């Protein structure tokens, strides 16, 4: 018996997830800049104000630090806030609250105050938004003990990660890549919560492992397809959760394929790809037939001009080339 | 309007000046309209925030600045750049992402820079420009230079912590900064009453101990007069000043914005206070502008824009090999001023 | 003082209450003095910020709070914790880094927490507690609970962006938050006049549209009366209130601070307004406290402190195996309230 | 002819460097919380207010974002500000200015606006200051294109790095580990500016390479000494500059010793150690005789209690144990 499938988009899937949460748990509310009257800067919460009213779909002033901090306080006060920070770029203004309060309160208080808070934000480049609107900083957040970091890359995950995140007694940050909102496809009509503990193999393969997450999953799958055309069987692992990393899944794959390419839209130096590379070396060194390769963003504030931006970001051709390098081949 | 028509006095410097104000506002208006079209034609990409309706603010304020003064702006800064004197070619080329753009194609609409006119950009982090302006003022203060830094931002920015910190610093240190809050009553889709517990922004500013007042931002002559008083006071050691300029944006927040949050009637009503039309009508009615002069002006502006577009279309792209150029300086510290 | 002595009226509830205020202030004063000694004896480590001189603030405000209310504090929070009713044993054990400490030894002096009394800590990022208090107020507002959140911070914190953002949010949303600014005239070594362009903090607060006033922080009864009015108003839907409590710290900023920046004469003069002595003398002079009662009080407080130190000395350490416990919850979400 | 040596401390060396800069270049000024009347929160600028006056030793209110941003503006305006952010913990409040303005302005403006700014801050744990005062986030800053990150670990570097940093036309961040201020010793009486381009071999050795920087250099040298006692010859590389990394020095060493242990006080996941490990794998994979080891801080908000804090931080015994692991030995 196959499930009934329905058409949706990443944006709609996120919206339905928020709607479901608001319906299921009256402690849930959504708060952030322009989530209400405007409908969300990327249209995710469109229509929710009309359905749930301004107390639960709460527009905030431009005050990232205060409204993120208020989300923390509201969580401690017994609610289940979903705080939307428009984009990761502006989250720097709230980073102190996220790190020094949300992530630390539980430990600092010896276990007395948990912070059941979900923070959503858009991340990533690729739309010619230039230096201040194109950061990929989810890797930074994945450095902070006390947080869980998730990166929905599929319609199912866009639909399913929120509720699971809300059930987590601790703060969860959801990074939505800006290029995904219009992603369209079908999901099961009864699609619901998904686990946040495991990475997913999005395409099985034997010759090498491509490890990625979020906005670069699509291009990585394209690369795998292209490699297949060249007779190379690439396995694609979608990390899904960046903290804590599900070592078993990607290491299991690498141990089998003996080669790994990591695709990460962060600037290369100090990106999450470095941590993955380090872990692979630490835990699968003797299984490796080639050095781990990384395909990342050039170390430059992302420029506006299309040809420059494209050159700065990881492209399919870069992934394919890296794959061939691990195989000791010229593409 | 049934006003008396007089023959425009060609040699009247006040009228001449008024016509220049009109020209500047028209240049901005038509430039923005062209940008909107070019955006639809996918020649311009990224986020595009237009200044239509707010022309009097930039025009009035820039009119009283000296070449040595500095300007700090936002992502809605085409008008500021044009009024400041950044060449239109360089602006349009920047929108097109070309090498001859005022930021060599790296900045785009939100990050226009122009060192020659001390136009220190184009900042797309709301509130992010205020500390920068304070620092420019501090440099002038420490160097004993009688310069002014004009800092533009929206009323939405006034809710950010940096607004508070920056105003306090500027007032505490008595720095030569002119804060210009463009109160267009919306921050994206959030209306003034949802942004601020008390909506009198000038009053808030004056609570830091700086001279602050509100001015009608649809009247370029009023803006200019206020700016002149403020800038003169600042230049003569009067410390920071603050103008809350009441204006309205006639178009959506950005090209992405379907503009659902404002009553259509409100927008329509506000458009009856069009600052460009208002000045033109006033001048015409008082005999300082003929229809022919206006038509000539429009033609000149249209030609300038057409040339800018033409220039941008033809301009070369920065070579991709230069992608990482300017991450660090090409120059030595001695060359940096 | 040559006042008439009367026999204290044992059954007089007002006098009884006053003696409790005195007891709380004395507990804080002596606790802090003990901490200073224990710091010199290296029993307490890290940064230690004492509250000596400011006792009337915490005492007066906490006196009017209900058990269900919440308290958000700073790194100078021993006094707040004691006045709020956090057991002294748990506090002292925390200073010693012990398992029975109110934060299981993980927080130390700057991070005291106590869920039972809704004491939500101990925040060492200056200004960092204000958004948290706004959020606690929001939770009460949305849940329709008539609770108050009291948020303490210094006048130095009032220069941070979060002060501005938080006051605006609280006023905009009409939240049940009592902001208590402990204006002790210094932020570390920076004096009020070097922190704020305008030093009237209550006036600044009122510019957000909330009731705000200043009160003598060396007079516990005045603080209490102000806090009572504010808390009652908040609890009855009056929205946020703001108290600027004018006080002074008699000791250095922290145990690291050689206190070079304040004139000795200023400190000496301020010490003549000692809030503890002031209340004791007033009560004595007006016949509501005998020397014997005071002596007994001192003895009881000394005994409590001695017991707390003894407890802390004996208390076990958290096992190192539990180092990473509480990075994440042991509990399920349903158990978290 | 040996140079005359004089006694100094890390704190004094920093102070003399600031003094020299103020004397040499009238565009230089120092600005930050409590740098003046208080003498600097760790006493670095003690006495400078008396000598240079309040315009050049400028106390600021508690407004990290604004005064760091003002430093950027002043640099653009022709001055050479040294901005002191008391500690890296509070720098989160200024991170937006550092990343989106200081680091990006030059590129965003197509080369028109350089930002010749130096920002100093204290970093690190080890003094029982608990979760909010013990971060080691220099690794994060090393992720940002457009910045130079330096970490003086010796008296010479404390004395010499500042002037070189001020001569850099671009923003330089100086991280001073809090445990170093009292470090005492002798330096040449005429000690002056040092280069910022090269890592330094602080102890030569042949069997393995210990790579570290800043606050953990001391413990790493101790570990090397202890290893020497066990017959193991460890080379110790002090990175000195975290961005850009001087690959040649540490890779040269590893290529020779075939084994590497990285010591980094950052939380393990996503710390700079990951980047170093990844680069070693990428560039010296076939020279490695063992997986790269990392000795980092436990992933926990640093607790106050001494025994817990000590357990959380990298200790000499941990470094020694990791070294033995790379040698395939039981310590
Ligand atoms: C720190 C930050 N938060 C959010 C945004 C997204 N954003 C861009 S413009 C804007 C509204 C700003 O309103 P206002 O300051 O009034 O300026 P206006 O656009 O009306 O000219 C918002 C929320 C941003 N760019 N930066
Ligand atoms: C964001 C931040 N910046 C700087 C510091 C360092 N610091 C700790 S207390 C303090 C002074 C705070 O003064 P105030 O708010 O008046 O409180 P007080 O200590 O006088 O009670 C400073 C600068 C900090 N802890 N957090
Ligand atoms: Mg606006
Ligand atoms: Mg104070």
mmCIF file of N, CA and C in Angstrom, chain B residues 102-104 106-107 111 113-116 118-120 122-123 125 127-129 131-132 134-136 138-143 145 147 162 165-166 168-169 172-173 323-334 336-337, chain D residues 27 29 31 55-56 58-67 69-80 96-97 100-101 103 105-116 145-148 166-170 243:
data_model
loop_
_atom_site.group_PDB
_atom_site.id
_atom_site.type_symbol
_atom_site.label_atom_id
_atom_site.label_comp_id
_atom_site.label_asym_id
_atom_site.label_seq_id
_atom_site.Cartn_x
_atom_site.Cartn_y
_atom_site.Cartn_z
ATOM 1 N N UNK B 102 30.839 51.226 -9.314
ATOM 2 C CA UNK B 102 31.514 51.997 -8.264
ATOM 3 C C UNK B 102 32.089 51.090 -7.185
ATOM 4 N N UNK B 103 31.700 49.818 -7.165
ATOM 5 C CA UNK B 103 32.348 48.853 -6.267
ATOM 6 C C UNK B 103 32.931 47.690 -7.078
ATOM 7 N N UNK B 104 33.247 47.968 -8.325
ATOM 8 C CA UNK B 104 33.814 46.971 -9.244
ATOM 9 C C UNK B 104 32.945 45.727 -9.378
ATOM 10 N N UNK B 106 31.378 44.167 -7.160
ATOM 11 C CA UNK B 106 31.353 43.281 -5.990
ATOM 12 C C UNK B 106 30.223 43.618 -5.021
ATOM 13 N N UNK B 107 29.724 44.849 -5.107
ATOM 14 C CA UNK B 107 28.758 45.288 -4.104
ATOM 15 C C UNK B 107 27.308 45.148 -4.540
ATOM 16 N N UNK B 111 25.488 47.792 -1.952
ATOM 17 C CA UNK B 111 26.826 48.162 -1.471
ATOM 18 C C UNK B 111 27.531 49.091 -2.442
ATOM 19 N N UNK B 113 29.800 52.182 -3.146
ATOM 20 C CA UNK B 113 30.862 52.927 -2.458
ATOM 21 C C UNK B 113 31.501 53.883 -3.453
ATOM 22 N N UNK B 114 32.020 54.990 -2.943
ATOM 23 C CA UNK B 114 32.682 55.926 -3.834
ATOM 24 C C UNK B 114 33.597 56.828 -3.006
ATOM 25 N N UNK B 115 34.859 56.477 -3.011
ATOM 26 C CA UNK B 115 35.806 57.183 -2.156
ATOM 27 C C UNK B 115 35.935 58.655 -2.548
ATOM 28 N N UNK B 116 35.858 58.947 -3.846
ATOM 29 C CA UNK B 116 36.058 60.325 -4.307
ATOM 30 C C UNK B 116 35.057 61.304 -3.699
ATOM 31 N N UNK B 118 33.568 60.569 -0.851
ATOM 32 C CA UNK B 118 33.470 60.102 0.542
ATOM 33 C C UNK B 118 32.092 59.483 0.818
ATOM 34 N N UNK B 119 31.678 58.677 -0.109
ATOM 35 C CA UNK B 119 30.429 57.933 0.061
ATOM 36 C C UNK B 119 30.792 56.548 0.599
ATOM 37 N N UNK B 120 30.664 56.408 1.935
ATOM 38 C CA UNK B 120 31.196 55.202 2.590
ATOM 39 C C UNK B 120 30.119 54.114 2.676
ATOM 40 N N UNK B 122 26.532 52.131 1.605
ATOM 41 C CA UNK B 122 25.969 50.913 1.239
ATOM 42 C C UNK B 122 26.213 49.876 2.315
ATOM 43 N N UNK B 123 25.367 49.895 3.411
ATOM 44 C CA UNK B 123 25.479 48.861 4.436
ATOM 45 C C UNK B 123 24.132 48.160 4.540
ATOM 46 N N UNK B 125 23.321 45.727 6.715
ATOM 47 C CA UNK B 125 22.954 45.285 8.060
ATOM 48 C C UNK B 125 22.242 46.471 8.703
ATOM 49 N N UNK B 127 21.123 49.201 10.827
ATOM 50 C CA UNK B 127 21.756 49.794 12.012
ATOM 51 C C UNK B 127 23.268 49.734 11.971
ATOM 52 N N UNK B 128 23.803 48.949 11.065
ATOM 53 C CA UNK B 128 25.253 48.720 11.036
ATOM 54 C C UNK B 128 26.078 49.935 10.675
ATOM 55 N N UNK B 129 25.470 50.900 10.006
ATOM 56 C CA UNK B 129 26.232 52.073 9.598
ATOM 57 C C UNK B 129 26.437 53.101 10.701
ATOM 58 N N UNK B 131 27.526 52.982 13.932
ATOM 59 C CA UNK B 131 28.842 53.011 14.594
ATOM 60 C C UNK B 131 29.942 53.525 13.667
ATOM 61 N N UNK B 132 29.834 53.172 12.415
ATOM 62 C CA UNK B 132 30.827 53.613 11.433
ATOM 63 C C UNK B 132 30.835 55.142 11.344
ATOM 64 N N UNK B 134 29.889 57.199 13.625
ATOM 65 C CA UNK B 134 30.466 57.703 14.877
ATOM 66 C C UNK B 134 31.989 57.703 14.775
ATOM 67 N N UNK B 135 32.528 56.635 14.199
ATOM 68 C CA UNK B 135 33.986 56.537 14.067
ATOM 69 C C UNK B 135 34.554 57.560 13.100
ATOM 70 N N UNK B 136 33.844 57.798 12.010
ATOM 71 C CA UNK B 136 34.297 58.833 11.075
ATOM 72 C C UNK B 136 34.279 60.198 11.772
ATOM 73 N N UNK B 138 34.615 60.623 14.947
ATOM 74 C CA UNK B 138 35.700 60.602 15.932
ATOM 75 C C UNK B 138 37.030 60.951 15.273
ATOM 76 N N UNK B 139 37.240 60.408 14.076
ATOM 77 C CA UNK B 139 38.487 60.714 13.359
ATOM 78 C C UNK B 139 38.586 62.204 13.093
ATOM 79 N N UNK B 140 37.494 62.811 12.652
ATOM 80 C CA UNK B 140 37.513 64.253 12.387
ATOM 81 C C UNK B 140 37.728 65.038 13.677
ATOM 82 N N UNK B 141 37.064 64.591 14.719
ATOM 83 C CA UNK B 141 37.202 65.256 16.018
ATOM 84 C C UNK B 141 38.660 65.209 16.494
ATOM 85 N N UNK B 142 39.260 64.029 16.421
ATOM 86 C CA UNK B 142 40.641 63.897 16.908
ATOM 87 C C UNK B 142 41.623 64.639 16.008
ATOM 88 N N UNK B 143 41.308 64.696 14.722
ATOM 89 C CA UNK B 143 42.206 65.391 13.803
ATOM 90 C C UNK B 143 41.913 66.891 13.762
ATOM 91 N N UNK B 145 39.433 68.431 12.324
ATOM 92 C CA UNK B 145 38.947 68.862 11.006
ATOM 93 C C UNK B 145 37.477 69.255 11.105
ATOM 94 N N UNK B 147 34.825 68.763 9.611
ATOM 95 C CA UNK B 147 34.004 67.981 8.690
ATOM 96 C C UNK B 147 32.753 67.460 9.390
ATOM 97 N N UNK B 162 22.283 49.096 18.219
ATOM 98 C CA UNK B 162 23.354 49.972 17.742
ATOM 99 C C UNK B 162 22.919 51.434 17.629
ATOM 100 N N UNK B 165 23.452 52.671 21.232
ATOM 101 C CA UNK B 165 24.879 52.765 21.560
ATOM 102 C C UNK B 165 25.546 53.909 20.791
ATOM 103 N N UNK B 166 25.182 54.034 19.534
ATOM 104 C CA UNK B 166 25.843 55.024 18.688
ATOM 105 C C UNK B 166 25.425 56.446 19.051
ATOM 106 N N UNK B 168 24.405 57.443 21.921
ATOM 107 C CA UNK B 168 25.037 57.761 23.203
ATOM 108 C C UNK B 168 26.506 58.141 23.018
ATOM 109 N N UNK B 169 27.225 57.353 22.232
ATOM 110 C CA UNK B 169 28.649 57.650 21.996
ATOM 111 C C UNK B 169 28.830 59.017 21.342
ATOM 112 N N UNK B 172 27.982 61.683 23.871
ATOM 113 C CA UNK B 172 28.951 61.681 24.971
ATOM 114 C C UNK B 172 30.251 62.343 24.537
ATOM 115 N N UNK B 173 30.656 62.066 23.326
ATOM 116 C CA UNK B 173 31.931 62.575 22.826
ATOM 117 C C UNK B 173 31.759 63.817 21.953
ATOM 118 N N UNK B 323 38.876 37.225 -8.504
ATOM 119 C CA UNK B 323 37.854 36.993 -7.478
ATOM 120 C C UNK B 323 38.314 37.380 -6.079
ATOM 121 N N UNK B 324 39.483 36.920 -5.701
ATOM 122 C CA UNK B 324 39.898 37.163 -4.309
ATOM 123 C C UNK B 324 40.721 38.445 -4.141
ATOM 124 N N UNK B 325 40.795 39.223 -5.207
ATOM 125 C CA UNK B 325 41.462 40.503 -5.049
ATOM 126 C C UNK B 325 40.644 41.381 -4.107
ATOM 127 N N UNK B 326 41.283 42.209 -3.338
ATOM 128 C CA UNK B 326 40.643 43.142 -2.397
ATOM 129 C C UNK B 326 40.115 42.459 -1.132
ATOM 130 N N UNK B 327 40.372 41.158 -0.992
ATOM 131 C CA UNK B 327 40.086 40.587 0.328
ATOM 132 C C UNK B 327 41.069 41.222 1.304
ATOM 133 N N UNK B 328 42.292 41.387 0.813
ATOM 134 C CA UNK B 328 43.277 42.180 1.542
ATOM 135 C C UNK B 328 43.743 43.324 0.644
ATOM 136 N N UNK B 329 44.412 44.274 1.262
ATOM 137 C CA UNK B 329 44.841 45.457 0.529
ATOM 138 C C UNK B 329 45.922 45.147 -0.481
ATOM 139 N N UNK B 330 45.797 45.803 -1.618
ATOM 140 C CA UNK B 330 46.911 45.848 -2.547
ATOM 141 C C UNK B 330 47.948 46.854 -2.036
ATOM 142 N N UNK B 331 47.437 47.781 -1.209
ATOM 143 C CA UNK B 331 48.249 48.938 -0.863
ATOM 144 C C UNK B 331 49.025 48.761 0.429
ATOM 145 N N UNK B 332 50.015 49.598 0.608
ATOM 146 C CA UNK B 332 50.737 49.617 1.868
ATOM 147 C C UNK B 332 49.990 50.566 2.806
ATOM 148 N N UNK B 333 50.259 50.454 4.096
ATOM 149 C CA UNK B 333 49.527 51.288 5.054
ATOM 150 C C UNK B 333 49.692 52.779 4.779
ATOM 151 N N UNK B 334 50.873 53.182 4.299
ATOM 152 C CA UNK B 334 51.104 54.609 4.070
ATOM 153 C C UNK B 334 50.158 55.148 3.000
ATOM 154 N N UNK B 336 47.129 54.161 2.590
ATOM 155 C CA UNK B 336 45.743 54.121 3.064
ATOM 156 C C UNK B 336 45.465 55.377 3.880
ATOM 157 N N UNK B 337 44.443 56.104 3.523
ATOM 158 C CA UNK B 337 44.129 57.284 4.349
ATOM 159 C C UNK B 337 42.720 57.201 4.908
ATOM 160 N N UNK D 27 48.600 59.134 14.862
ATOM 161 C CA UNK D 27 47.269 58.665 14.473
ATOM 162 C C UNK D 27 46.784 57.526 15.359
ATOM 163 N N UNK D 29 45.556 55.605 18.586
ATOM 164 C CA UNK D 29 44.960 55.817 19.909
ATOM 165 C C UNK D 29 44.378 54.495 20.400
ATOM 166 N N UNK D 31 41.338 52.578 22.569
ATOM 167 C CA UNK D 31 39.938 52.831 22.949
ATOM 168 C C UNK D 31 39.327 51.528 23.442
ATOM 169 N N UNK D 55 42.009 61.742 25.335
ATOM 170 C CA UNK D 55 41.631 61.650 23.919
ATOM 171 C C UNK D 55 42.261 60.418 23.281
ATOM 172 N N UNK D 56 43.475 60.105 23.699
ATOM 173 C CA UNK D 56 44.183 58.983 23.067
ATOM 174 C C UNK D 56 44.102 57.693 23.879
ATOM 175 N N UNK D 58 41.150 56.260 25.503
ATOM 176 C CA UNK D 58 39.745 56.657 25.489
ATOM 177 C C UNK D 58 38.860 55.593 26.135
ATOM 178 N N UNK D 59 38.349 55.909 27.315
ATOM 179 C CA UNK D 59 37.379 55.017 27.960
ATOM 180 C C UNK D 59 36.063 55.053 27.207
ATOM 181 N N UNK D 60 35.467 53.899 27.027
ATOM 182 C CA UNK D 60 34.170 53.844 26.351
ATOM 183 C C UNK D 60 33.105 53.323 27.301
ATOM 184 N N UNK D 61 31.866 53.648 27.037
ATOM 185 C CA UNK D 61 30.775 52.977 27.755
ATOM 186 C C UNK D 61 30.727 51.500 27.359
ATOM 187 N N UNK D 62 29.909 50.753 28.050
ATOM 188 C CA UNK D 62 29.653 49.361 27.688
ATOM 189 C C UNK D 62 28.807 49.345 26.417
ATOM 190 N N UNK D 63 29.450 49.288 25.282
ATOM 191 C CA UNK D 63 28.764 49.373 23.983
ATOM 192 C C UNK D 63 29.671 48.721 22.948
ATOM 193 N N UNK D 64 29.864 47.435 23.065
ATOM 194 C CA UNK D 64 30.873 46.765 22.252
ATOM 195 C C UNK D 64 30.671 46.979 20.760
ATOM 196 N N UNK D 65 29.422 46.870 20.314
ATOM 197 C CA UNK D 65 29.184 46.980 18.882
ATOM 198 C C UNK D 65 29.532 48.386 18.398
ATOM 199 N N UNK D 66 29.111 49.381 19.155
ATOM 200 C CA UNK D 66 29.322 50.762 18.718
ATOM 201 C C UNK D 66 30.786 51.164 18.782
ATOM 202 N N UNK D 67 31.507 50.778 19.826
ATOM 203 C CA UNK D 67 32.872 51.292 19.856
ATOM 204 C C UNK D 67 33.809 50.499 18.953
ATOM 205 N N UNK D 69 32.685 49.349 16.057
ATOM 206 C CA UNK D 69 32.300 49.984 14.798
ATOM 207 C C UNK D 69 32.918 51.365 14.662
ATOM 208 N N UNK D 70 32.987 52.086 15.763
ATOM 209 C CA UNK D 70 33.608 53.409 15.732
ATOM 210 C C UNK D 70 35.102 53.281 15.421
ATOM 211 N N UNK D 71 35.703 52.222 15.898
ATOM 212 C CA UNK D 71 37.111 51.981 15.558
ATOM 213 C C UNK D 71 37.277 51.791 14.054
ATOM 214 N N UNK D 72 36.337 51.067 13.473
ATOM 215 C CA UNK D 72 36.385 50.861 12.023
ATOM 216 C C UNK D 72 36.252 52.197 11.304
ATOM 217 N N UNK D 73 35.273 52.981 11.731
ATOM 218 C CA UNK D 73 35.065 54.288 11.119
ATOM 219 C C UNK D 73 36.280 55.185 11.275
ATOM 220 N N UNK D 74 36.876 55.167 12.451
ATOM 221 C CA UNK D 74 38.048 56.003 12.694
ATOM 222 C C UNK D 74 39.217 55.550 11.817
ATOM 223 N N UNK D 75 39.326 54.251 11.606
ATOM 224 C CA UNK D 75 40.400 53.744 10.736
ATOM 225 C C UNK D 75 40.182 54.237 9.308
ATOM 226 N N UNK D 76 38.945 54.152 8.853
ATOM 227 C CA UNK D 76 38.639 54.655 7.514
ATOM 228 C C UNK D 76 38.885 56.155 7.438
ATOM 229 N N UNK D 77 38.641 56.819 8.555
ATOM 230 C CA UNK D 77 38.825 58.265 8.615
ATOM 231 C C UNK D 77 40.272 58.691 8.758
ATOM 232 N N UNK D 78 41.200 57.745 8.709
ATOM 233 C CA UNK D 78 42.610 58.118 8.670
ATOM 234 C C UNK D 78 43.387 57.871 9.946
ATOM 235 N N UNK D 79 42.738 57.378 10.973
ATOM 236 C CA UNK D 79 43.467 57.110 12.220
ATOM 237 C C UNK D 79 43.925 55.656 12.269
ATOM 238 N N UNK D 80 44.667 55.326 13.307
ATOM 239 C CA UNK D 80 45.126 53.955 13.507
ATOM 240 C C UNK D 80 44.699 53.485 14.894
ATOM 241 N N UNK D 96 29.209 41.265 14.496
ATOM 242 C CA UNK D 96 28.641 41.765 13.245
ATOM 243 C C UNK D 96 29.524 42.862 12.666
ATOM 244 N N UNK D 97 29.934 43.794 13.465
ATOM 245 C CA UNK D 97 30.787 44.875 12.975
ATOM 246 C C UNK D 97 32.117 44.318 12.456
ATOM 247 N N UNK D 100 31.006 41.887 9.212
ATOM 248 C CA UNK D 100 30.288 42.480 8.091
ATOM 249 C C UNK D 100 30.804 43.851 7.693
ATOM 250 N N UNK D 101 31.559 44.476 8.554
ATOM 251 C CA UNK D 101 32.134 45.752 8.166
ATOM 252 C C UNK D 101 33.658 45.645 8.067
ATOM 253 N N UNK D 103 35.902 43.283 8.119
ATOM 254 C CA UNK D 103 36.508 42.277 7.243
ATOM 255 C C UNK D 103 36.039 42.400 5.794
ATOM 256 N N UNK D 105 34.609 45.332 4.159
ATOM 257 C CA UNK D 105 34.487 46.638 3.516
ATOM 258 C C UNK D 105 35.399 46.772 2.304
ATOM 259 N N UNK D 106 36.609 46.319 2.460
ATOM 260 C CA UNK D 106 37.563 46.465 1.375
ATOM 261 C C UNK D 106 37.102 45.744 0.112
ATOM 262 N N UNK D 107 36.670 44.521 0.286
ATOM 263 C CA UNK D 107 36.249 43.755 -0.880
ATOM 264 C C UNK D 107 34.946 44.294 -1.442
ATOM 265 N N UNK D 108 34.011 44.556 -0.559
ATOM 266 C CA UNK D 108 32.695 45.043 -0.963
ATOM 267 C C UNK D 108 32.783 46.354 -1.731
ATOM 268 N N UNK D 109 33.789 47.148 -1.389
ATOM 269 C CA UNK D 109 33.925 48.453 -2.025
ATOM 270 C C UNK D 109 34.865 48.390 -3.220
ATOM 271 N N UNK D 110 35.209 47.188 -3.619
ATOM 272 C CA UNK D 110 36.098 47.046 -4.768
ATOM 273 C C UNK D 110 37.470 47.665 -4.529
ATOM 274 N N UNK D 111 37.926 47.603 -3.299
ATOM 275 C CA UNK D 111 39.281 48.060 -2.987
ATOM 276 C C UNK D 111 39.385 49.518 -2.582
ATOM 277 N N UNK D 112 38.247 50.187 -2.426
ATOM 278 C CA UNK D 112 38.319 51.618 -2.089
ATOM 279 C C UNK D 112 38.576 51.907 -0.624
ATOM 280 N N UNK D 113 38.025 51.050 0.254
ATOM 281 C CA UNK D 113 38.152 51.338 1.683
ATOM 282 C C UNK D 113 38.869 50.222 2.434
ATOM 283 N N UNK D 114 40.115 50.472 2.777
ATOM 284 C CA UNK D 114 40.825 49.546 3.652
ATOM 285 C C UNK D 114 40.531 49.939 5.102
ATOM 286 N N UNK D 115 40.684 49.001 6.004
ATOM 287 C CA UNK D 115 40.378 49.237 7.419
ATOM 288 C C UNK D 115 41.602 48.917 8.273
ATOM 289 N N UNK D 116 42.500 49.889 8.424
ATOM 290 C CA UNK D 116 43.722 49.628 9.188
ATOM 291 C C UNK D 116 43.477 49.717 10.693
ATOM 292 N N UNK D 145 37.404 35.642 6.092
ATOM 293 C CA UNK D 145 38.276 36.257 5.091
ATOM 294 C C UNK D 145 38.372 37.761 5.316
ATOM 295 N N UNK D 146 39.557 38.289 5.159
ATOM 296 C CA UNK D 146 39.731 39.732 5.323
ATOM 297 C C UNK D 146 40.392 40.105 6.636
ATOM 298 N N UNK D 147 40.451 39.162 7.560
ATOM 299 C CA UNK D 147 41.098 39.434 8.843
ATOM 300 C C UNK D 147 42.457 38.750 8.917
ATOM 301 N N UNK D 148 43.319 39.325 9.747
ATOM 302 C CA UNK D 148 44.519 38.618 10.177
ATOM 303 C C UNK D 148 44.364 38.377 11.677
ATOM 304 N N UNK D 166 49.811 47.164 13.374
ATOM 305 C CA UNK D 166 49.380 48.524 13.028
ATOM 306 C C UNK D 166 49.851 48.922 11.634
ATOM 307 N N UNK D 167 50.921 48.318 11.192
ATOM 308 C CA UNK D 167 51.407 48.630 9.846
ATOM 309 C C UNK D 167 50.626 47.901 8.763
ATOM 310 N N UNK D 168 49.876 46.908 9.179
ATOM 311 C CA UNK D 168 49.048 46.185 8.210
ATOM 312 C C UNK D 168 47.917 47.110 7.782
ATOM 313 N N UNK D 169 47.684 47.247 6.495
ATOM 314 C CA UNK D 169 46.592 48.130 6.069
ATOM 315 C C UNK D 169 45.207 47.544 6.354
ATOM 316 N N UNK D 170 45.165 46.292 6.781
ATOM 317 C CA UNK D 170 43.894 45.612 6.987
ATOM 318 C C UNK D 170 43.708 45.246 8.463
ATOM 319 N N UNK D 243 45.439 33.214 11.043
ATOM 320 C CA UNK D 243 44.953 33.505 9.686
ATOM 321 C C UNK D 243 45.789 34.620 9.127
#
